[in-house]
Structures are given as structure tokens and as C-alpha cells.
Coordinates of C-alpha atoms and ligand atoms in Angstrom, one line a residue:
M603 CA 0.0 0.0 0.0
E604 CA 2.8 2.4 1.0
A605 CA 4.7 1.6 -2.1
S606 CA 1.7 2.4 -4.3
N607 CA 1.2 5.7 -2.4
S608 CA 4.7 6.7 -3.0
L609 CA 4.4 5.7 -6.6
R610 CA 1.4 8.0 -6.9
V611 CA 3.3 10.9 -5.3
L612 CA 6.2 10.3 -7.7
L613 CA 3.8 10.3 -10.6
L614 CA 2.1 13.5 -9.5
F615 CA 5.5 15.1 -9.1
M616 CA 6.3 13.9 -12.6
L617 CA 3.1 15.3 -14.1
A618 CA 3.8 18.7 -12.5
F619 CA 7.3 18.6 -13.8
L620 CA 6.2 17.8 -17.3
A621 CA 3.5 20.4 -17.2
A622 CA 6.0 23.0 -16.1
T623 CA 8.5 22.1 -18.8
T624 CA 6.0 21.6 -21.5
F625 CA 3.6 24.5 -21.0
L626 CA 5.7 27.0 -19.1
S627 CA 8.9 26.2 -20.9
L628 CA 10.9 26.6 -17.7
P629 CA 14.6 26.4 -18.3
L630 CA 15.9 23.4 -16.6
T631 CA 19.6 24.0 -16.7
P632 CA 21.5 22.3 -15.3
C633 CA 19.7 18.9 -15.5
S634 CA 21.7 16.4 -13.8
N635 CA 22.3 13.0 -15.3
S636 CA 21.2 11.2 -12.2
M637 CA 18.0 13.1 -12.0
S638 CA 17.1 12.4 -15.6
R639 CA 17.8 8.8 -15.2
A640 CA 15.7 8.5 -12.1
I641 CA 12.8 10.3 -13.7
L642 CA 13.0 8.3 -16.9
T643 CA 13.5 5.0 -15.1
A644 CA 10.5 5.6 -12.8
T645 CA 8.2 6.7 -15.5
S646 CA 9.4 4.8 -18.6
L647 CA 9.0 8.1 -20.5
D648 CA 11.1 8.7 -23.5
P649 CA 13.9 11.3 -23.0
Y650 CA 12.6 13.5 -25.7
L651 CA 9.6 14.4 -23.5
I652 CA 11.9 16.2 -21.1
S653 CA 13.6 19.3 -22.3
C654 CA 16.8 19.8 -20.3
G655 CA 19.5 22.3 -21.0
S656 CA 23.0 21.3 -21.9
G657 CA 25.3 19.3 -19.7
D658 CA 29.0 19.8 -19.8
T659 CA 30.4 16.6 -21.1
A660 CA 29.8 14.8 -24.3
Q661 CA 28.4 11.7 -22.7
E662 CA 25.7 10.7 -20.3
E663 CA 24.6 14.3 -19.6
A664 CA 21.9 16.1 -21.6
P665 CA 18.7 14.4 -22.4
L666 CA 17.4 14.8 -25.9
S667 CA 15.3 17.7 -26.9
K668 CA 13.3 17.6 -30.1
D669 CA 13.9 21.3 -30.5
K670 CA 16.4 21.6 -33.3
H671 CA 17.4 25.0 -32.2
S672 CA 17.9 24.2 -28.5
N673 CA 21.1 24.9 -26.8
N674 CA 22.0 21.2 -26.8
N675 CA 24.6 21.9 -29.4
R676 CA 26.9 22.9 -26.5
T677 CA 27.5 19.3 -25.8
A678 CA 27.9 18.3 -29.5
R679 CA 31.2 16.8 -30.5
R680 CA 32.3 16.8 -34.1
G681 CA 34.8 14.2 -35.3
G682 CA 35.8 11.2 -33.2
P683 CA 33.8 8.2 -32.3
I684 CA 30.0 7.9 -32.5
V685 CA 28.7 7.5 -28.9
T686 CA 25.4 5.9 -28.1
D687 CA 23.6 7.3 -25.0
Q688 CA 20.3 6.2 -23.5
L689 CA 19.4 9.9 -22.8
W690 CA 19.6 10.5 -26.5
C691 CA 17.1 8.0 -27.5
S692 CA 13.8 9.2 -29.0
K693 CA 10.9 8.2 -31.1
P694 CA 11.8 6.1 -34.1
D695 CA 11.0 7.3 -37.6
V696 CA 8.9 4.4 -39.0
P697 CA 7.4 4.5 -42.4
Q698 CA 3.8 5.8 -42.3
D699 CA 2.4 2.7 -44.1
A700 CA 4.0 0.2 -41.6
P701 CA 1.4 -2.5 -40.7
S702 CA 2.2 -2.5 -37.0
P703 CA 4.6 0.4 -36.2
P704 CA 6.3 0.5 -32.8
S705 CA 5.6 3.8 -31.0
R706 CA 9.0 3.5 -29.4
C707 CA 12.0 1.2 -29.6
C708 CA 14.4 2.7 -27.1
P709 CA 15.5 0.1 -24.5
P710 CA 14.2 0.4 -20.9
M711 CA 16.0 3.2 -19.1
S712 CA 18.8 1.8 -16.9
A713 CA 18.7 3.1 -13.3
S714 CA 22.5 3.4 -13.4
P715 CA 24.9 4.5 -16.1
P716 CA 26.3 1.7 -18.3
I717 CA 29.2 -0.4 -17.1
N718 CA 32.1 -0.9 -19.5
F719 CA 32.5 -4.1 -21.5
T720 CA 34.9 -6.7 -20.1
F721 CA 36.0 -9.8 -22.0
P722 CA 34.9 -13.2 -20.8
D723 CA 37.4 -15.2 -18.7
P724 CA 40.1 -16.4 -21.1
K725 CA 40.2 -19.7 -19.2
E726 CA 36.7 -20.5 -20.4
P727 CA 36.8 -22.9 -23.4
I728 CA 36.2 -21.3 -26.8
R729 CA 32.7 -22.4 -28.0
M730 CA 31.9 -23.3 -31.6
R731 CA 29.0 -21.8 -33.5
R732 CA 27.8 -24.4 -36.0
P733 CA 25.5 -24.3 -39.1
V734 CA 21.8 -25.0 -38.8
H735 CA 22.1 -27.8 -41.4
E736 CA 24.7 -29.6 -39.2
V737 CA 23.5 -29.2 -35.6
G738 CA 20.4 -31.4 -35.9
P739 CA 16.8 -31.0 -34.7
E740 CA 17.6 -31.5 -31.1
Y741 CA 19.9 -28.6 -31.1
M742 CA 17.5 -26.4 -33.0
A743 CA 14.9 -27.3 -30.4
K744 CA 17.1 -25.4 -27.9
Y745 CA 17.0 -22.3 -30.1
E746 CA 13.3 -22.7 -30.4
R747 CA 13.0 -23.1 -26.6
V748 CA 15.0 -20.1 -25.8
V749 CA 13.1 -17.9 -28.3
A750 CA 9.9 -19.1 -26.6
M751 CA 11.4 -18.2 -23.2
M752 CA 12.4 -14.8 -24.4
K753 CA 8.9 -14.2 -25.9
A754 CA 7.4 -15.2 -22.5
L755 CA 9.4 -12.5 -20.5
P756 CA 7.6 -9.3 -19.7
K757 CA 8.0 -6.7 -22.4
S758 CA 9.7 -4.4 -19.9
D759 CA 12.5 -6.9 -19.5
P760 CA 15.4 -5.8 -21.7
R761 CA 16.2 -9.5 -22.3
S762 CA 12.7 -10.2 -23.7
F763 CA 12.3 -11.0 -27.4
Y764 CA 10.3 -7.9 -27.7
Q765 CA 13.1 -5.7 -26.5
Q766 CA 15.8 -7.6 -28.3
G767 CA 13.9 -7.1 -31.6
H768 CA 13.7 -3.4 -30.8
I769 CA 17.5 -3.0 -30.6
H770 CA 17.7 -3.1 -34.4
C771 CA 14.9 -0.5 -34.7
A772 CA 16.7 1.8 -32.2
Y773 CA 19.9 1.8 -34.1
C774 CA 18.5 1.9 -37.6
S775 CA 15.4 4.1 -37.5
G776 CA 16.6 7.4 -36.1
A777 CA 15.7 6.6 -32.4
Y778 CA 19.2 7.0 -31.1
R779 CA 20.5 10.5 -31.9
Q780 CA 24.1 11.6 -31.7
V781 CA 25.0 13.2 -28.4
G782 CA 24.4 16.9 -28.6
L783 CA 23.1 16.7 -32.2
P784 CA 19.4 15.9 -32.1
T785 CA 19.0 16.2 -35.8
L786 CA 21.6 13.5 -36.5
P787 CA 20.7 9.8 -36.0
V788 CA 23.1 7.1 -34.8
Q789 CA 22.7 4.8 -37.8
V790 CA 24.6 1.5 -37.9
H791 CA 24.0 0.8 -41.6
F792 CA 25.9 2.1 -44.7
S793 CA 29.1 2.8 -42.8
W794 CA 32.0 1.1 -41.0
L795 CA 29.8 0.4 -38.0
F796 CA 27.8 -2.3 -39.7
F797 CA 29.9 -5.4 -38.9
P798 CA 30.9 -4.6 -35.3
F799 CA 27.4 -3.5 -34.2
H800 CA 25.8 -6.7 -35.5
R801 CA 28.5 -8.8 -33.8
A802 CA 27.8 -7.2 -30.5
Y803 CA 24.1 -7.6 -30.9
L804 CA 24.4 -11.4 -31.4
Y805 CA 27.0 -11.7 -28.7
Y806 CA 24.6 -10.4 -26.0
L807 CA 21.6 -12.4 -27.4
E808 CA 23.7 -15.5 -27.2
R809 CA 24.7 -14.7 -23.5
I810 CA 21.1 -14.1 -22.7
A811 CA 20.1 -17.4 -24.3
R812 CA 22.8 -19.3 -22.3
K813 CA 21.5 -17.9 -19.1
L814 CA 17.8 -18.6 -19.8
L815 CA 18.6 -22.1 -21.0
N816 CA 21.0 -22.6 -18.1
D817 CA 23.3 -24.1 -20.6
P818 CA 26.8 -22.5 -20.5
E819 CA 27.8 -24.3 -23.7
F820 CA 25.0 -23.0 -25.9
T821 CA 26.0 -21.1 -29.0
L822 CA 23.8 -19.5 -31.7
P823 CA 23.5 -21.7 -34.7
F824 CA 24.1 -19.9 -38.0
W825 CA 22.2 -20.2 -41.3
S826 CA 24.8 -20.8 -44.0
W827 CA 22.7 -19.5 -46.9
D828 CA 25.9 -19.1 -48.9
I829 CA 26.4 -22.8 -49.7
P830 CA 24.1 -25.2 -51.5
E831 CA 23.4 -27.2 -48.4
G832 CA 22.0 -24.1 -46.6
M833 CA 20.2 -22.2 -49.4
Q834 CA 16.7 -22.9 -48.2
I835 CA 14.9 -21.3 -45.2
P836 CA 15.6 -23.9 -42.5
A837 CA 12.6 -26.2 -41.9
E838 CA 12.3 -25.3 -38.2
F839 CA 11.2 -21.8 -39.2
V840 CA 8.4 -22.9 -41.5
N841 CA 6.3 -24.7 -38.9
K842 CA 3.4 -22.3 -38.1
T843 CA 3.1 -23.5 -34.5
S844 CA 6.7 -22.9 -33.7
P845 CA 8.0 -19.7 -31.9
L846 CA 10.5 -19.5 -34.7
Y847 CA 7.7 -18.8 -37.2
D848 CA 7.0 -15.3 -38.4
A849 CA 3.9 -14.6 -40.5
F850 CA 5.7 -11.7 -42.1
R851 CA 7.8 -13.6 -44.6
D852 CA 7.4 -14.0 -48.3
P853 CA 5.3 -17.1 -49.0
K854 CA 7.0 -17.5 -52.4
H855 CA 10.4 -18.0 -50.8
Q856 CA 9.6 -20.9 -48.5
P857 CA 11.4 -24.3 -49.0
P858 CA 12.2 -25.8 -51.4
N859 CA 12.9 -22.4 -53.1
L860 CA 16.5 -21.4 -53.1
A861 CA 17.8 -18.1 -51.8
D862 CA 18.5 -15.5 -54.5
L863 CA 21.6 -13.6 -53.4
D864 CA 21.0 -11.2 -56.3
F865 CA 17.3 -10.7 -55.5
N866 CA 15.6 -8.1 -57.7
W867 CA 12.7 -7.1 -55.4
K868 CA 9.5 -8.8 -56.1
V869 CA 10.7 -10.1 -59.5
E870 CA 11.5 -13.8 -59.5
K871 CA 14.3 -14.9 -61.8
N872 CA 12.9 -18.4 -62.2
L873 CA 16.3 -19.9 -62.6
T874 CA 16.9 -23.7 -62.3
G875 CA 18.4 -24.8 -59.1
E876 CA 21.7 -25.2 -60.7
Q877 CA 21.6 -21.7 -62.3
Q878 CA 20.6 -20.1 -59.0
I879 CA 23.5 -21.8 -57.1
Q880 CA 25.9 -20.6 -59.8
C881 CA 24.6 -17.1 -59.5
N882 CA 24.9 -17.2 -55.7
M883 CA 28.5 -18.5 -55.9
W884 CA 29.5 -15.7 -58.3
V885 CA 27.9 -13.0 -56.1
M886 CA 29.7 -14.3 -53.0
Y887 CA 33.0 -14.5 -54.8
K888 CA 32.7 -11.0 -56.2
Q889 CA 31.5 -9.3 -53.0
I890 CA 34.0 -11.0 -50.7
V891 CA 37.0 -11.9 -52.7
S892 CA 37.5 -9.6 -55.7
G893 CA 35.3 -6.6 -54.9
A894 CA 36.5 -5.9 -51.3
T895 CA 40.3 -6.0 -51.4
L896 CA 40.6 -3.1 -48.9
P897 CA 39.1 -2.6 -45.5
S898 CA 36.9 0.3 -46.4
L899 CA 35.5 -1.6 -49.4
F900 CA 34.5 -4.4 -47.1
Y901 CA 33.4 -2.6 -43.8
G902 CA 32.0 0.6 -45.3
Q903 CA 33.1 4.2 -45.2
P904 CA 34.2 6.3 -42.1
Y905 CA 31.4 7.7 -40.0
R906 CA 32.3 10.1 -37.2
A907 CA 30.5 12.2 -34.6
G908 CA 28.8 15.1 -36.4
D909 CA 28.7 13.3 -39.8
S910 CA 25.5 12.7 -41.6
A911 CA 24.4 9.0 -41.6
L912 CA 25.0 6.6 -44.5
P913 CA 28.4 7.7 -45.9
G914 CA 28.7 4.5 -47.8
P915 CA 28.3 0.7 -47.3
G916 CA 30.7 -2.1 -47.8
T917 CA 30.2 -4.6 -50.6
V918 CA 28.7 -7.4 -48.5
E919 CA 26.2 -5.1 -46.7
L920 CA 24.7 -4.2 -50.1
A921 CA 24.7 -7.7 -51.5
P922 CA 24.0 -10.3 -50.4
H923 CA 23.0 -8.8 -47.0
A924 CA 20.3 -6.3 -48.1
N925 CA 19.0 -8.6 -51.0
M926 CA 18.5 -11.4 -48.6
H927 CA 16.7 -9.2 -46.0
A928 CA 14.3 -8.3 -48.8
W929 CA 14.1 -11.9 -50.1
I930 CA 13.0 -13.2 -46.6
G931 CA 10.6 -10.3 -45.8
N932 CA 7.2 -10.2 -47.4
G933 CA 7.1 -8.1 -50.6
H934 CA 3.4 -7.7 -50.3
Y935 CA 3.9 -5.2 -47.5
P936 CA 5.2 -1.8 -48.6
N937 CA 8.4 -2.1 -46.5
G938 CA 8.9 -5.8 -46.9
E939 CA 8.2 -6.5 -43.2
D940 CA 9.6 -8.1 -41.2
M941 CA 13.1 -8.8 -42.5
G942 CA 12.9 -6.3 -45.3
A943 CA 12.4 -3.3 -43.0
Y944 CA 15.0 -1.8 -40.7
Y945 CA 12.5 -1.2 -37.9
A946 CA 11.0 -4.7 -38.0
A947 CA 13.8 -7.0 -39.0
G948 CA 14.7 -8.0 -35.3
R949 CA 11.1 -9.2 -34.8
D950 CA 11.8 -12.3 -36.9
P951 CA 13.7 -15.1 -35.0
I952 CA 15.4 -15.9 -38.3
F953 CA 17.2 -12.5 -38.1
Y954 CA 19.7 -13.8 -35.6
I955 CA 20.7 -17.0 -37.4
Y956 CA 20.7 -15.0 -40.7
H957 CA 23.1 -12.5 -39.2
G958 CA 25.3 -15.2 -37.7
N959 CA 26.3 -16.0 -41.3
I960 CA 27.1 -12.3 -41.9
D961 CA 29.3 -12.3 -38.8
R962 CA 31.0 -15.5 -40.1
I963 CA 31.6 -13.8 -43.5
W964 CA 33.6 -11.1 -41.6
E965 CA 35.8 -13.9 -40.4
M966 CA 36.2 -15.5 -43.8
W967 CA 36.9 -12.1 -45.4
R968 CA 39.6 -11.5 -42.8
D969 CA 41.2 -14.9 -43.5
I970 CA 41.2 -14.3 -47.2
R971 CA 42.8 -10.9 -46.8
L972 CA 45.4 -12.3 -44.3
A973 CA 46.4 -15.0 -46.8
A974 CA 46.7 -12.4 -49.6
N975 CA 48.7 -9.9 -47.5
G976 CA 51.3 -12.2 -45.8
N977 CA 49.3 -12.3 -42.5
D978 CA 49.4 -8.5 -42.2
R979 CA 46.6 -7.8 -39.7
S980 CA 46.8 -4.1 -40.3
K981 CA 45.3 -4.7 -43.7
T982 CA 42.2 -6.2 -42.2
V983 CA 41.1 -3.5 -39.7
F984 CA 41.2 0.3 -39.4
S985 CA 43.5 1.9 -36.8
D986 CA 41.4 5.0 -36.6
H987 CA 40.3 5.7 -33.0
S988 CA 37.0 7.1 -34.3
W989 CA 36.2 3.5 -35.4
L990 CA 37.8 1.7 -32.5
D991 CA 36.1 3.7 -29.8
S992 CA 32.7 4.1 -31.3
S993 CA 30.3 2.5 -28.9
F994 CA 26.9 0.8 -28.5
L995 CA 24.7 -0.1 -25.6
F996 CA 23.4 -3.6 -24.8
Y997 CA 21.8 -5.2 -21.9
D998 CA 23.7 -8.4 -20.7
E999 CA 22.3 -11.6 -19.3
E1000 CA 21.9 -10.1 -15.9
A1001 CA 20.0 -7.1 -17.3
R1002 CA 23.0 -4.8 -16.8
L1003 CA 23.5 -2.0 -19.3
V1004 CA 26.9 -2.4 -20.9
R1005 CA 28.9 0.0 -23.1
V1006 CA 30.6 -1.9 -25.9
T1007 CA 33.2 -0.4 -28.3
V1008 CA 34.1 -1.5 -31.8
R1009 CA 37.6 -2.3 -30.4
D1010 CA 36.0 -5.0 -28.1
M1011 CA 34.4 -6.8 -31.1
L1012 CA 37.5 -7.5 -33.3
D1013 CA 38.5 -11.0 -32.1
T1014 CA 35.8 -13.7 -31.8
E1015 CA 38.1 -15.9 -29.8
K1016 CA 38.6 -13.3 -27.1
L1017 CA 34.8 -13.1 -27.1
G1018 CA 34.8 -16.9 -26.5
Y1019 CA 33.5 -18.3 -29.8
R1020 CA 34.6 -19.3 -33.3
Y1021 CA 32.9 -20.6 -36.4
S1022 CA 33.1 -24.2 -37.3
K1023 CA 34.8 -24.7 -40.7
V1024 CA 32.2 -25.0 -43.4
A1025 CA 33.2 -25.4 -47.1
M1026 CA 33.5 -22.2 -49.1
P1027 CA 32.8 -23.3 -52.6
W1028 CA 32.4 -19.6 -53.7
A1029 CA 36.0 -18.7 -52.7
T1030 CA 37.2 -20.0 -56.0
A1031 CA 34.1 -19.2 -58.1
R1032 CA 35.7 -16.6 -60.3
P1033 CA 33.1 -15.9 -62.9
P1034 CA 34.0 -16.3 -66.6
R1035 CA 33.8 -13.4 -69.1
T1036 CA 30.6 -13.5 -71.1
P1037 CA 31.3 -14.2 -74.8
G1038 CA 29.9 -11.8 -77.5
V1039 CA 29.0 -8.9 -75.3
N1040 CA 29.4 -5.5 -77.0
S1041 CA 31.5 -3.4 -74.7
K1042 CA 31.1 -0.1 -76.5
R1043 CA 28.2 0.1 -78.9
G1044 CA 28.7 3.1 -81.2
V1045 CA 29.5 6.4 -79.8
L1046 CA 28.3 6.8 -76.2
K1047 CA 25.8 9.6 -75.6
S1048 CA 27.3 12.2 -73.2
V1049 CA 25.8 12.1 -69.8
R1050 CA 25.5 15.2 -67.7
F1051 CA 25.7 14.6 -63.9
P1052 CA 23.7 14.6 -61.7
V1053 CA 21.4 12.4 -63.6
S1054 CA 18.1 10.8 -62.7
L1055 CA 18.1 7.2 -63.7
D1056 CA 14.9 6.5 -65.7
A1057 CA 16.7 3.9 -67.9
A1058 CA 20.1 2.4 -68.1
I1059 CA 23.0 4.7 -68.9
S1060 CA 26.4 4.0 -70.3
V1061 CA 29.3 6.3 -69.6
E1062 CA 33.0 6.2 -70.6
V1063 CA 35.1 6.5 -67.5
M1064 CA 38.8 7.3 -67.6
R1065 CA 41.2 5.2 -65.6
P1066 CA 43.7 7.1 -63.5
D1067 CA 47.3 6.7 -64.6
A1068 CA 46.7 3.5 -66.5
L1069 CA 50.3 3.2 -67.4
R1070 CA 51.3 3.0 -63.7
S1071 CA 48.8 0.2 -63.1
R1072 CA 50.2 -1.7 -66.1
I1073 CA 53.8 -1.6 -65.2
A1074 CA 53.5 -2.0 -61.4
K1075 CA 54.2 -5.4 -60.1
D1076 CA 51.1 -7.2 -59.2
D1077 CA 51.9 -7.1 -55.5
D1078 CA 52.2 -3.4 -55.2
A1079 CA 49.7 -2.3 -57.9
P1080 CA 47.3 0.1 -56.3
E1081 CA 43.7 -1.0 -56.4
E1082 CA 41.5 0.7 -59.0
V1083 CA 38.2 1.5 -57.4
L1084 CA 35.0 2.4 -59.1
V1085 CA 33.1 5.1 -57.2
V1086 CA 29.5 5.8 -57.8
E1087 CA 29.1 9.2 -56.1
G1088 CA 26.2 11.1 -54.8
I1089 CA 23.6 8.3 -55.0
E1090 CA 20.3 9.9 -54.0
V1091 CA 17.4 7.7 -53.3
Q1092 CA 14.1 9.6 -53.6
D1093 CA 11.5 9.0 -50.8
A1094 CA 14.1 6.7 -49.2
D1095 CA 12.6 3.9 -51.1
F1096 CA 13.8 0.4 -52.0
V1097 CA 16.5 0.6 -54.6
K1098 CA 18.6 -1.8 -56.7
L1099 CA 21.1 -0.6 -59.2
D1100 CA 23.3 -3.0 -61.2
V1101 CA 26.7 -1.7 -62.3
Y1102 CA 28.4 -3.3 -65.3
V1103 CA 31.8 -2.7 -66.8
N1104 CA 32.3 -3.0 -70.6
A1105 CA 28.9 -4.5 -71.1
V1106 CA 26.6 -2.1 -72.9
E1107 CA 24.6 -5.2 -73.8
Y1108 CA 24.2 -6.1 -70.2
H1109 CA 21.1 -8.2 -70.8
K1110 CA 23.4 -10.8 -72.3
V1111 CA 25.3 -11.2 -69.0
R1112 CA 24.1 -14.1 -66.9
P1113 CA 22.8 -13.2 -63.3
G1114 CA 25.9 -12.5 -61.2
G1115 CA 28.2 -12.7 -64.3
R1116 CA 31.7 -11.3 -64.5
E1117 CA 30.8 -8.0 -66.2
L1118 CA 28.5 -7.1 -63.3
A1119 CA 31.0 -5.2 -61.0
G1120 CA 28.4 -5.0 -58.2
S1121 CA 25.0 -3.9 -57.1
F1122 CA 23.8 -1.0 -55.0
V1123 CA 20.9 -2.4 -52.8
S1124 CA 19.1 -0.3 -50.2
L1125 CA 16.1 -1.2 -48.1
R1126 CA 13.6 1.5 -47.4
H1127 CA 15.2 4.0 -45.0
P1128 CA 13.3 5.8 -42.2
A1129 CA 11.7 9.1 -42.8
T1130 CA 14.4 11.2 -41.1
E1131 CA 16.6 10.3 -44.0
D1132 CA 13.9 11.3 -46.5
R1133 CA 16.6 11.6 -49.0
V1134 CA 19.2 8.9 -48.7
K1135 CA 22.5 10.2 -50.0
T1136 CA 25.4 7.8 -50.2
T1137 CA 28.1 6.3 -52.3
M1138 CA 29.1 2.9 -53.6
R1139 CA 32.7 1.7 -54.1
V1140 CA 34.0 -1.6 -55.6
A1141 CA 37.4 -2.8 -56.5
L1142 CA 38.2 -3.3 -60.2
N1143 CA 41.7 -4.8 -60.6
E1144 CA 40.7 -8.4 -61.1
L1145 CA 37.6 -7.5 -63.2
L1146 CA 39.8 -5.4 -65.6
E1147 CA 42.3 -8.3 -65.8
D1148 CA 39.5 -10.8 -66.6
L1149 CA 38.0 -8.5 -69.2
G1150 CA 41.5 -8.1 -70.8
V1151 CA 41.4 -4.3 -70.6
K1152 CA 44.4 -3.6 -68.4
E1153 CA 46.0 -1.6 -71.3
E1154 CA 42.9 0.5 -72.0
T1155 CA 42.8 4.1 -70.9
S1156 CA 39.1 4.0 -70.2
V1157 CA 36.2 1.6 -69.6
T1158 CA 32.4 1.8 -70.2
V1159 CA 30.3 1.8 -67.1
T1160 CA 26.7 0.9 -67.5
I1161 CA 24.3 1.5 -64.6
V1162 CA 20.9 -0.3 -64.8
P1163 CA 18.1 0.9 -62.4
V1164 CA 16.4 -2.4 -61.5
K1165 CA 14.1 -0.9 -58.8
G1166 CA 13.5 2.5 -57.3
K1167 CA 13.9 6.2 -58.2
V1168 CA 17.6 7.2 -58.0
K1169 CA 19.8 10.1 -59.0
I1170 CA 23.5 9.7 -59.2
G1171 CA 26.1 12.5 -58.9
G1172 CA 28.9 11.1 -60.9
L1173 CA 31.2 8.2 -61.7
K1174 CA 35.0 7.9 -61.3
I1175 CA 37.8 5.5 -61.0
V1176 CA 40.4 6.2 -58.4
H1177 CA 43.6 4.5 -57.1
M1178 CA 43.3 3.4 -53.5
S1179 CA 45.5 1.6 -51.0
E1180 CA 44.9 1.5 -47.3
Ligands
CU175 CU1 20.8 -7.2 -41.5

């Protein structure tokens, strides 16, 4: 009784406080961190409802104000790591036509500031994450059980499936804002944060699963959709009575249909099984082996405090990652819910085993680069502190809020796990050149950038210093990188662009064929980014060699708009080495 009375008093106090701040616009400076936390924890209100003045440090001080002109800029930092702060979490920007939009997706407010990440005890054995098609039904039943347990937890528990699913929404739909910069979201897609963020996400989900199952050996199985044995949605996810089932998936893509790693949004290729597998192998080879020979081509572009979101994704994030999100989600819904929509992807239990494979691809890319670079680890990571010290917040298995940095996520063995060795048939699937494709038909029409892509365009692009590339020894030849600049997606809609080199007759190239340098694939972005502006980069050295054009001073680049309204700012080829 006493407890409920004091709760009532607290609520009354809160209402008076809110009325004062909202209607009287009383200045509330300074607003101490502990007071904000206490209020927010007790009331479960979102920080944006409370307008505080500025604090004096960059972190853990000033709650978010929706007022774009507020004094909060005093705490803004420009340059350096991107820092996530619970006091800077707000309403997500979810597409208006979402079938069941979340009103909020910020995690429950922690009563105390986050603790810093610590590695698990190195004496603990390293656990193996194994593929779904090898672990067997008994093991998959454990994943099923733990998803059921998480779904049964109260929604307010940060370890519940409801809250775990919201983590993706919070970091991808404009809920988290940059500290001191309320107009800038913390966005973990289309930049160098993509791989480390998703690794940390799975790491904590796995720890929570272990605790709930009371099974310290449990590891998340991964769905190896990159090899023929794993190319169908695993059977466990298809059973309508299972907690692993999600009604928001494309009915056309259920087993025995094979995954299409080059998926063209709603348009089925209708390939034979053999052709689809071939296409998938080529896509994997190009995105991981030949297209991403430098760290920024694989991870994505630098993204620092004060930067606009979406500077540029790595090859794998575009394809197969984004294609597969859309392939699993239901294309009948405007945003491809669940998996095809940033705000909703975490609601599908398949998300976590799907992303396990993305995390494993990071390991495989690193091994391939180490082998190519004489084990030089510096060629597989960035040394920039803005990357290493960027941080995310997760609740651990004891429901403690933990601050995790990118630096903490670079070595899976230090995190206590590794991936079991699965065959990589795509690692040698170098696609052959397509015979009889006209590379330069007639005189190319001149294109004036920026250009809206209503139809395919072909442009002659000069190569930088072609002679230097030709005489350089293979080992120290700089990488030639094709840059598609100023990609603007109107209405932040779904987009797929295919980018071909020396294939004006691109329709003759088989899906995933050699002349296709890469694809730009973007899911629908939240409304804050009403105009997605980004870049695409892909390595060309091997492609130019295979096309036999190493001696040429220029190449023809053909851009085919497969889906969505897009403008591009320009095309260039640059030399890069990192
Ligand atoms: Cu994803």
C-alpha cells in the first residue's frame, strides 16, 4: 500500500514537472544526469519528452530535446567516435504505411549508467558456432525453446524477445541520436559500424540465451545460406506453430525455393536450381574476394561524430545482405516486413541466425585478406580511433547495461567463440567473361551529372594513370576502385542498381556474371533520411584483368536501375591503397 502511495506521489511530481517544462517552458539547466535517469526509469518516459539544458560533457549528460534550435549543441562533438547514450534515444521514424509500427523502440532506461564491457574469462573454453544444417533437430529445439522463453518474458525486461527485436529498430530508425546533435541519428547501416554493431548484438543475445537455458555451452547456430546445403529457409522456421515462425515472410520463398543472393525485389528470376546456385556462388566471390580487397570496401566508409548518416556501405552489406533481407521479408507489404524493414527485422527469429552468417563472413573475409597480405593484420582493420572507440549499448544476461566499443568486437576468440569450418565453394568461383557482349556500342551519348536514372545509362570513365597500373608489379599495384558518387534515393525507397563494366549489352550477362561489377541495394530508410544520400565503391583490378582491358585508358560503365527512383552525382575510377 505504502509503495503504491509513494508511486502515486512520484507520478504527481512527474506530471507537475512535465506540465512545467511543456507549458511554461521553464529552463531546466542544469539537468543532472542522475535526476534524468531517475525520472526516466520511474516513468518509462522517452527522454525527448523532457527538455533539459545542456550538460558539460559529451556523454551521459543532456537528455534529448526535439527542439532543433535548442542549446543542446553545446554538448555536441564533431569528429571522433560515435557514442550511443540512452538519454539521447527518442521516437523512431517508422514509415507511415507500416502495418504494426512501434511507437517507441528505445530500450528500458537503466537506473544506473552503463558499465564498461569486459571480455569473458580467457580460461573458459572457446565455443563453436555451428551451421543449422549440421547441428540437428535436437539442437535447433534449444534455439526454439529459448526464443519461446524470451517471448514469455515481460515486455519491460530488456532480455525479452520484444526488447531484443527493438534493438535493431533503435539503431536503424533514427531513435538514437548523436549526443548533442538531435538532428543526426546514430545509424549502424551504410558505414564502417555495420559489422561490429551486429557482432555485439548477437554476442549479447547468445549470452542471454545461455543464461535462460541454463546451458553455458549453448551457442547461436548460423544459417549458411551461402552454400548449396543451406540455401533454403531452415525447416524449423516454417512450422506455423513454432515460436520461430513469423507470418511476415514471403510465401514464395519458402522451401524448397533457393535463396537468391542477387534478388531483384518482387521479381523472380525463375532460374533452375543449378543456375541459382551458380549465380549465388558468383555473387559471393565478387562481394567478398574480388570486390572488397581493402578494409573500407568491405566494412564501409568512415562515419564520425557530427557526420550525416549513410556515408557508404561495404560490398557485403549491399549484396547479399540487403538482398537477402528483402528476399525473406514479405514483398506484399510496402516495406517488406519483417526482415525487409529496418525497424521490423529484429522481430523475426530468423534475423539472428541469418546475421550469424554475416558475422561469419567477416571472419572469412579476414582470413582471405590475411592470406593475400602475408598475414598483415593491419590490412584487415582500421587503426582510426573514431572507429575503434565508437560505442553501442546492450543489456547483458543479468540485465545490466553495458557499453561496448568496436575495439572490443574485433576478435571472436577473445569473445569466447569461433565458427566451425564450413566449405567455401564460392571462394574460387571466379566468374568467366561473357562471350559476345558488346563493350562499347557506337558512340556513347554524353551524360551530364547529376542524372536521374529512368533507364540504363552507359558512360565512358577514364582510368587514373593507366600506365602506372600496367607496369606495377602485381603485389604493389594500387587497387583501382569504381566510385558511384552522390547516390540519392528519392523517398528513401527500396533501390537496386546493377553496375556493369564494358557490357553495354548487359542483358546478355548471366545473373551475377563477370561484367557485373556490383549492385547497390538499399532497403527503405526511415523518414528522417527522406533523401538517402550515399556512395558505392567496388574494387576493379581483377575484373579489368579478366576482361582483358588492363591496357585501355578508359572503360564503359553501364548503370541499370532495377528498382526505385535514383539520382547519381557522378562516376569515377580512383587508385586506392589502405
Ligand atoms: Cu541485417
